[in-house]
mmCIF file of C-alpha atoms and ligand atoms in Angstrom:
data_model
loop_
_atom_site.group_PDB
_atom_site.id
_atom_site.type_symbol
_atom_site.label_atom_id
_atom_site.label_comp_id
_atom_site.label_asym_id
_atom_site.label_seq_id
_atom_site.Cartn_x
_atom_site.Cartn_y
_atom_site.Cartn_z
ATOM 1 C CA UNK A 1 -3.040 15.834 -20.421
ATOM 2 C CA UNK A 2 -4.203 12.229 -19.830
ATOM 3 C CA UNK A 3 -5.437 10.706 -16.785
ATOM 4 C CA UNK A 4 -5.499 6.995 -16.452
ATOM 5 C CA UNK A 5 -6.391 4.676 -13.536
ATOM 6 C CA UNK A 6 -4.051 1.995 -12.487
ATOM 7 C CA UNK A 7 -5.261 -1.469 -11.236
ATOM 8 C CA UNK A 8 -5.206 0.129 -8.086
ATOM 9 C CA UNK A 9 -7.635 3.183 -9.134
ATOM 10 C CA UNK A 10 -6.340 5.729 -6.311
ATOM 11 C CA UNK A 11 -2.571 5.297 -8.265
ATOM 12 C CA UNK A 12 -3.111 7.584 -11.582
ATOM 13 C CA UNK A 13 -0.923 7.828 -14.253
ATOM 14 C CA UNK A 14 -0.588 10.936 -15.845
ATOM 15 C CA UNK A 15 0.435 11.232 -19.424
ATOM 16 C CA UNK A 16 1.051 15.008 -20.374
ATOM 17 C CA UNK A 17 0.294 16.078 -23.932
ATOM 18 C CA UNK A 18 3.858 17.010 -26.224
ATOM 19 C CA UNK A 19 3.844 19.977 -28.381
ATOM 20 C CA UNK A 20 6.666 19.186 -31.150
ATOM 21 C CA UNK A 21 7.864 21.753 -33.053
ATOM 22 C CA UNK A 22 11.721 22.262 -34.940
ATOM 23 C CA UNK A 23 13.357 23.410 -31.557
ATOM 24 C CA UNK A 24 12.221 20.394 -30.002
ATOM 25 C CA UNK A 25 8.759 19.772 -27.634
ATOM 26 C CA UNK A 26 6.853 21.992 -24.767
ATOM 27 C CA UNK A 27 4.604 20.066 -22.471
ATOM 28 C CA UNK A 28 2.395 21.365 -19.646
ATOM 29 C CA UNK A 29 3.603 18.744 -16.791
ATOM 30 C CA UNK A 30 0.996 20.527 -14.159
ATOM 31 C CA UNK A 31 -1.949 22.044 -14.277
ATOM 32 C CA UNK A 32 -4.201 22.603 -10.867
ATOM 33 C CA UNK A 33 -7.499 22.383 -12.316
ATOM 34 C CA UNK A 34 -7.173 18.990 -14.056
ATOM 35 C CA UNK A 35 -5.104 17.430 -11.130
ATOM 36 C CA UNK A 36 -8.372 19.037 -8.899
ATOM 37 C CA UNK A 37 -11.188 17.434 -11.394
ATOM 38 C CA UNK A 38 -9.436 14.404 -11.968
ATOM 39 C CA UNK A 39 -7.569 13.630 -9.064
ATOM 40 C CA UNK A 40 -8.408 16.174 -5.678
ATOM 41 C CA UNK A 41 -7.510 19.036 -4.049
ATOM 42 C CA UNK A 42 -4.127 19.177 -2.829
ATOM 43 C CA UNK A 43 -1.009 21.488 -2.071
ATOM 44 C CA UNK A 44 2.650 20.340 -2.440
ATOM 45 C CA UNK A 45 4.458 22.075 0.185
ATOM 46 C CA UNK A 46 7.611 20.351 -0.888
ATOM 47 C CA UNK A 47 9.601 19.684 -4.208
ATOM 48 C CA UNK A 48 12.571 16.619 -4.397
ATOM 49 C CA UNK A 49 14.771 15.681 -6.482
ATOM 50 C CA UNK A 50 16.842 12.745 -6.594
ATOM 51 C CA UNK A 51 20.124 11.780 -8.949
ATOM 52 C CA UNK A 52 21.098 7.714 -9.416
ATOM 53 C CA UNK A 53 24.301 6.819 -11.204
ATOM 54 C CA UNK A 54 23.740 3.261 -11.933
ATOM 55 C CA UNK A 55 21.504 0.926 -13.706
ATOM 56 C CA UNK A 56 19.644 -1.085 -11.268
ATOM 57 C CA UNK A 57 19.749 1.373 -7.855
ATOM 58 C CA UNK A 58 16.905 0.742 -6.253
ATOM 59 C CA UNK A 59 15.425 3.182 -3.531
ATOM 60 C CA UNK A 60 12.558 2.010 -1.307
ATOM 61 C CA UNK A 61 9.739 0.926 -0.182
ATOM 62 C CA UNK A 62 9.217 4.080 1.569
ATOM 63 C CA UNK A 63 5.750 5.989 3.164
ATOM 64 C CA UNK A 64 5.885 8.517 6.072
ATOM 65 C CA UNK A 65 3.198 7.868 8.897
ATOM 66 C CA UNK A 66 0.368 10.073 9.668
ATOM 67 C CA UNK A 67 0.086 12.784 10.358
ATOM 68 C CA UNK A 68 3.193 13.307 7.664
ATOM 69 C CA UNK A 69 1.803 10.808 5.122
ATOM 70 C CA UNK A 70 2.443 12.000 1.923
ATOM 71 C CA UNK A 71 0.823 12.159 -1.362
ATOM 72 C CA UNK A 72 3.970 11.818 -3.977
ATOM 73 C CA UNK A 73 3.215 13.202 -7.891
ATOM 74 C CA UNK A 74 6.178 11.347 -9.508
ATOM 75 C CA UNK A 75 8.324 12.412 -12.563
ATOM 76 C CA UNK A 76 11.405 11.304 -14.340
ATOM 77 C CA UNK A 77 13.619 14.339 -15.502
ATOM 78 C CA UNK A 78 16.622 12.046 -16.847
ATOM 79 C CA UNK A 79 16.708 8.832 -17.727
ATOM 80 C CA UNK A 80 14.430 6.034 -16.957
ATOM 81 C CA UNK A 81 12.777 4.185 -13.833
ATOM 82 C CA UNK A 82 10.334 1.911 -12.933
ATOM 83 C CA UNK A 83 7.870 3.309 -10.529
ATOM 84 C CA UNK A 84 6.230 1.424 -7.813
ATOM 85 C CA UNK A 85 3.565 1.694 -5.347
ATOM 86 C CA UNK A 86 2.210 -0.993 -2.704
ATOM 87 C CA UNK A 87 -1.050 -0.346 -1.167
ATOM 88 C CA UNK A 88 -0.722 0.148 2.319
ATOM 89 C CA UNK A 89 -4.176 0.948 3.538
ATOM 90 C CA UNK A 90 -5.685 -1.345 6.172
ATOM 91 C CA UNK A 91 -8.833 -2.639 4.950
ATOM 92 C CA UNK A 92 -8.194 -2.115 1.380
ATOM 93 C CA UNK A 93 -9.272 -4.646 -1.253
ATOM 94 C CA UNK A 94 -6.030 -4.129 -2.577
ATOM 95 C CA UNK A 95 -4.012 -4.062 0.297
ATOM 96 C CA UNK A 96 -0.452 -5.157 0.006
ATOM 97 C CA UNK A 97 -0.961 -5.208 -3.802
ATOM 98 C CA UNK A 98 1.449 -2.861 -6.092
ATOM 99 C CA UNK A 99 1.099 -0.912 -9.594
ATOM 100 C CA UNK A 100 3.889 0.318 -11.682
ATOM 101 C CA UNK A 101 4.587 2.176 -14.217
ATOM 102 C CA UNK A 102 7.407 2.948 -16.421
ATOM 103 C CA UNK A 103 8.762 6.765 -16.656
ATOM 104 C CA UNK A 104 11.487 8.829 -18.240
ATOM 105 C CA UNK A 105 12.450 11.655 -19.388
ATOM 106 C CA UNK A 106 11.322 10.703 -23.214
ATOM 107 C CA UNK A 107 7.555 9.987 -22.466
ATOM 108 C CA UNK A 108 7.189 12.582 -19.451
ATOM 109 C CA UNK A 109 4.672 10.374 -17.790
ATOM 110 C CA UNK A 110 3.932 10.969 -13.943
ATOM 111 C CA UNK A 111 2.494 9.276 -11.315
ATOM 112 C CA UNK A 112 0.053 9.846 -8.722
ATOM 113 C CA UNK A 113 0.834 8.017 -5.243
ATOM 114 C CA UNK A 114 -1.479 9.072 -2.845
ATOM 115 C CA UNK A 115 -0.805 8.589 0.950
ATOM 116 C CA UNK A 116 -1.345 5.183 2.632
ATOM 117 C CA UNK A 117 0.751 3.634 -0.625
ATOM 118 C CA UNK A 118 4.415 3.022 0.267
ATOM 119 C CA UNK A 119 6.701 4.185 -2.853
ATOM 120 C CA UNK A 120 10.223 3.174 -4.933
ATOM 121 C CA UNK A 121 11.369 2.871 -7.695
ATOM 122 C CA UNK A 122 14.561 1.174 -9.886
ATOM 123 C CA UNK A 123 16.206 2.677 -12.389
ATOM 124 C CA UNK A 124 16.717 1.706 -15.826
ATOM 125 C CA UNK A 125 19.299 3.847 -17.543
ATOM 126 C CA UNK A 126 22.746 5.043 -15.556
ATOM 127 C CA UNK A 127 22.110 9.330 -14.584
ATOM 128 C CA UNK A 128 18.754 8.873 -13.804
ATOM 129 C CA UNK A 129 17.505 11.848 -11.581
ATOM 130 C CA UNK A 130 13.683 11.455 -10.305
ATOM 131 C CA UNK A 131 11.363 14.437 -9.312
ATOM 132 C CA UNK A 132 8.698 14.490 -7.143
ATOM 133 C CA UNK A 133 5.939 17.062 -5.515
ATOM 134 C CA UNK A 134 4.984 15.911 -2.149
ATOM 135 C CA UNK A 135 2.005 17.046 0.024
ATOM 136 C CA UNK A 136 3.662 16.854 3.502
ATOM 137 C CA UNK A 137 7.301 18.103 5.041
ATOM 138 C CA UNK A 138 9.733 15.297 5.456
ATOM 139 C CA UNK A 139 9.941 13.981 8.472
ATOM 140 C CA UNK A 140 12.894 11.612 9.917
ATOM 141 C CA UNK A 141 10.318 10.655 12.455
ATOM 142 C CA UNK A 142 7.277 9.300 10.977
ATOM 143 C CA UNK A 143 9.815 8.095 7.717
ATOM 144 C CA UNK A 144 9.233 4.425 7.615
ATOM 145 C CA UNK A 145 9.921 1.788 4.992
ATOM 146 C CA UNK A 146 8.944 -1.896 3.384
ATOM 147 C CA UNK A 147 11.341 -4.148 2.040
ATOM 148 C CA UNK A 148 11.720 -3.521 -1.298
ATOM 149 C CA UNK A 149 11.502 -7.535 -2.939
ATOM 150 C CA UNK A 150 9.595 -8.718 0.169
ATOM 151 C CA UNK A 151 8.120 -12.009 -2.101
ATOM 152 C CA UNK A 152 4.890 -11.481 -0.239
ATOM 153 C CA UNK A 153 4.659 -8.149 -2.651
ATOM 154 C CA UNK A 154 5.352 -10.241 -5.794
ATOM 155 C CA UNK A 155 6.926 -7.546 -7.468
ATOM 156 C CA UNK A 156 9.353 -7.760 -10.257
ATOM 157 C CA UNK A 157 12.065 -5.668 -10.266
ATOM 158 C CA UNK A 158 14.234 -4.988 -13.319
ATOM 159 C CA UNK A 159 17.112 -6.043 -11.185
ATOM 160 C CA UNK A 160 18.396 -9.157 -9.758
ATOM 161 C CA UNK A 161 18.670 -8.824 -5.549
ATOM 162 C CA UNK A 162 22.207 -9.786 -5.738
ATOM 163 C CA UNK A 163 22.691 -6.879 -8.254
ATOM 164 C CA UNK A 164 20.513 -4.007 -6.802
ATOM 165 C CA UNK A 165 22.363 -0.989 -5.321
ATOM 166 C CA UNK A 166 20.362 0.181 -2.340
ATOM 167 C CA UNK A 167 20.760 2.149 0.640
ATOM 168 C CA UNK A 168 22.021 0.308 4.294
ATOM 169 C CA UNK A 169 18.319 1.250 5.497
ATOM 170 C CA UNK A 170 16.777 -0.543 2.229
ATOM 171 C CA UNK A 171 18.225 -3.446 2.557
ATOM 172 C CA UNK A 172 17.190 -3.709 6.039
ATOM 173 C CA UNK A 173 13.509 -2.853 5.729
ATOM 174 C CA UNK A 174 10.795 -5.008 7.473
ATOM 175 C CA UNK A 175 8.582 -7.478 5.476
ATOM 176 C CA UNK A 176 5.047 -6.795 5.067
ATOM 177 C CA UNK A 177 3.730 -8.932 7.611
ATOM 178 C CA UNK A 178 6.251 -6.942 9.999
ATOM 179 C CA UNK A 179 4.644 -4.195 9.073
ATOM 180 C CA UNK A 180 2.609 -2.087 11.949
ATOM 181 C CA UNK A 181 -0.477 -1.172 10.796
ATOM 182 C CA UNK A 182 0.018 2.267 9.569
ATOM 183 C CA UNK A 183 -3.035 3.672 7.414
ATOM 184 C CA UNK A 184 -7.030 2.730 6.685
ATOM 185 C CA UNK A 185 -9.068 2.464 4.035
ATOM 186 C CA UNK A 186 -11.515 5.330 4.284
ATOM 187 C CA UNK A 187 -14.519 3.212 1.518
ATOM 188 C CA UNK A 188 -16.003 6.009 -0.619
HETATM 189 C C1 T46 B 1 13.176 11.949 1.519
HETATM 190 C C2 T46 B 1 14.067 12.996 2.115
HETATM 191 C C3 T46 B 1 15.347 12.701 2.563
HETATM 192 N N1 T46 B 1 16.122 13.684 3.094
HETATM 193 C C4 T46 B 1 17.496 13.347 3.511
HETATM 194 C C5 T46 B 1 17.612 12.191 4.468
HETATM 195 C C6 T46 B 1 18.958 11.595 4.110
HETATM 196 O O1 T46 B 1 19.987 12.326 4.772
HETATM 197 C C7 T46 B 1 19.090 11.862 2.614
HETATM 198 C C8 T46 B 1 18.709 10.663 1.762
HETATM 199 O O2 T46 B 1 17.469 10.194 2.226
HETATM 200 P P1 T46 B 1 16.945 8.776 1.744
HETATM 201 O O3 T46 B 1 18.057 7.793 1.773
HETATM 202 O O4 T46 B 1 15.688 8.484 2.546
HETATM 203 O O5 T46 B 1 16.575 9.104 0.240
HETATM 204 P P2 T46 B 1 15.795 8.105 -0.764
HETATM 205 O O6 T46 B 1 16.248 6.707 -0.542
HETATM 206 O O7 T46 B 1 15.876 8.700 -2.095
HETATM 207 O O8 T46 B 1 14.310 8.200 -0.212
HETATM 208 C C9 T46 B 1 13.238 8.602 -1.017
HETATM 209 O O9 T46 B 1 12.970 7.511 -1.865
HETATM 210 C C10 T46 B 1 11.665 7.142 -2.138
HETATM 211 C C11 T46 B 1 11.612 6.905 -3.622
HETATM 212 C C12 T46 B 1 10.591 8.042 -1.718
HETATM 213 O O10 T46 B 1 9.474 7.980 -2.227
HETATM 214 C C13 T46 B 1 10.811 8.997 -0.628
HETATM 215 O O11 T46 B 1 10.499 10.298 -1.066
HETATM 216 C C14 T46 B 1 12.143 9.016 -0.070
HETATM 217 O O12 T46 B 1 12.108 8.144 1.033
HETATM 218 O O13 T46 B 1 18.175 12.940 2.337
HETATM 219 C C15 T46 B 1 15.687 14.986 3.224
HETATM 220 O O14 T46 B 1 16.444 15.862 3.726
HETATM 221 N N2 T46 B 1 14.418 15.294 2.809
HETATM 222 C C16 T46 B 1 13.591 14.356 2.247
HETATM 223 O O15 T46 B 1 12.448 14.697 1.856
#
């Protein structure tokens, strides 16, 4: 299992090793005592799942607020999807700047969004279904979101706006700058 730093070091992708054999492949996609050396103690209290028909559906920005901020491990079980995350963290040196990575099912790459990053991700491939491990319960309360092609972010999306399928709330998040402040860098 490979660990690899994104621009943004605190966003990690993960690249589990595949054992081929005639049948097909096995691959370890979680093992506590790498995740702890390479990455930090935590516990996922809560496992999601998430099925998207089309090419192109889009669903985020989205972070919960303290004291439900969540740390997201990231995995595509069918399909494909481009991951995002946007550094959230007041103070950062890379605040309001994004990573992303591309996963599917084929290459079984995760990735590591820690809290204080706001997370989404388009799909690529119709019957995509993304799986995640999160370290906090949901909570409708202290859900909050970012708008997902806010230019200020500078991301680009595999999807024209016009085109993207997204949720009512999506395509009425705020912009960065109407963001409240919601997390701080804690400097090393
Ligand atoms: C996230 C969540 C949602 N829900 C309920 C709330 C709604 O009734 C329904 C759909 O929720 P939502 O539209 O927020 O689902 P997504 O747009 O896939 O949101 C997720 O998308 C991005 C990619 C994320 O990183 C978050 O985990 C999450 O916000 O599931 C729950 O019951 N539990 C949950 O943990």
């Amino acid at each position: 299992m490979q660990f690899e730093q994104l621009a943004i070091p605190e966003v990690v992708l993960i690249k589990p090793k595949r054992l081929g054999d005639a049948r097909g492949y096995f691959m370890e996609t979680y093992r506590a005592d790498m995740f702890e050396r390479e990455i930090g103690s935590f516990s996922f209290l809560q496992d999601n799942r998430s099925f998207s028909a089309e090419i192109g559906t889009v669903r985020g920005l989205h972070f919960q607020l303290d004291p439900k901020a969540q740390g997201k491990l990231v995995s595509c079980a069918a399909g494909a999807l481009l991951d995002v995350a946007v550094d959230l963290r007041t103070g950062s040196p890379t605040y309001g700047r994004f990573v992303s990575a591309k996963l599917t099912s084929e290459n079984g790459f995760q990735l590591w969004v820690p809290a204080g990053f706001a997370h989404g991700f388009c799909t690529l491939q119709p019957d995509t279904v993304i799986s995640y491990k999160v370290t906090s319960y949901y909570s409708q309360e202290h859900d909050r979101g970012l708008l997902w092609n806010d230019p200020a972010l500078g991301i680009e999306w595999p999807v024209a706006a016009e085109k993207a399928i997204l949720s009512d709330k999506d395509r009425k998040q705020p912009t960065l700058d109407h963001l409240e402040s919601a997390f701080t860098y804690n400097v090393k």
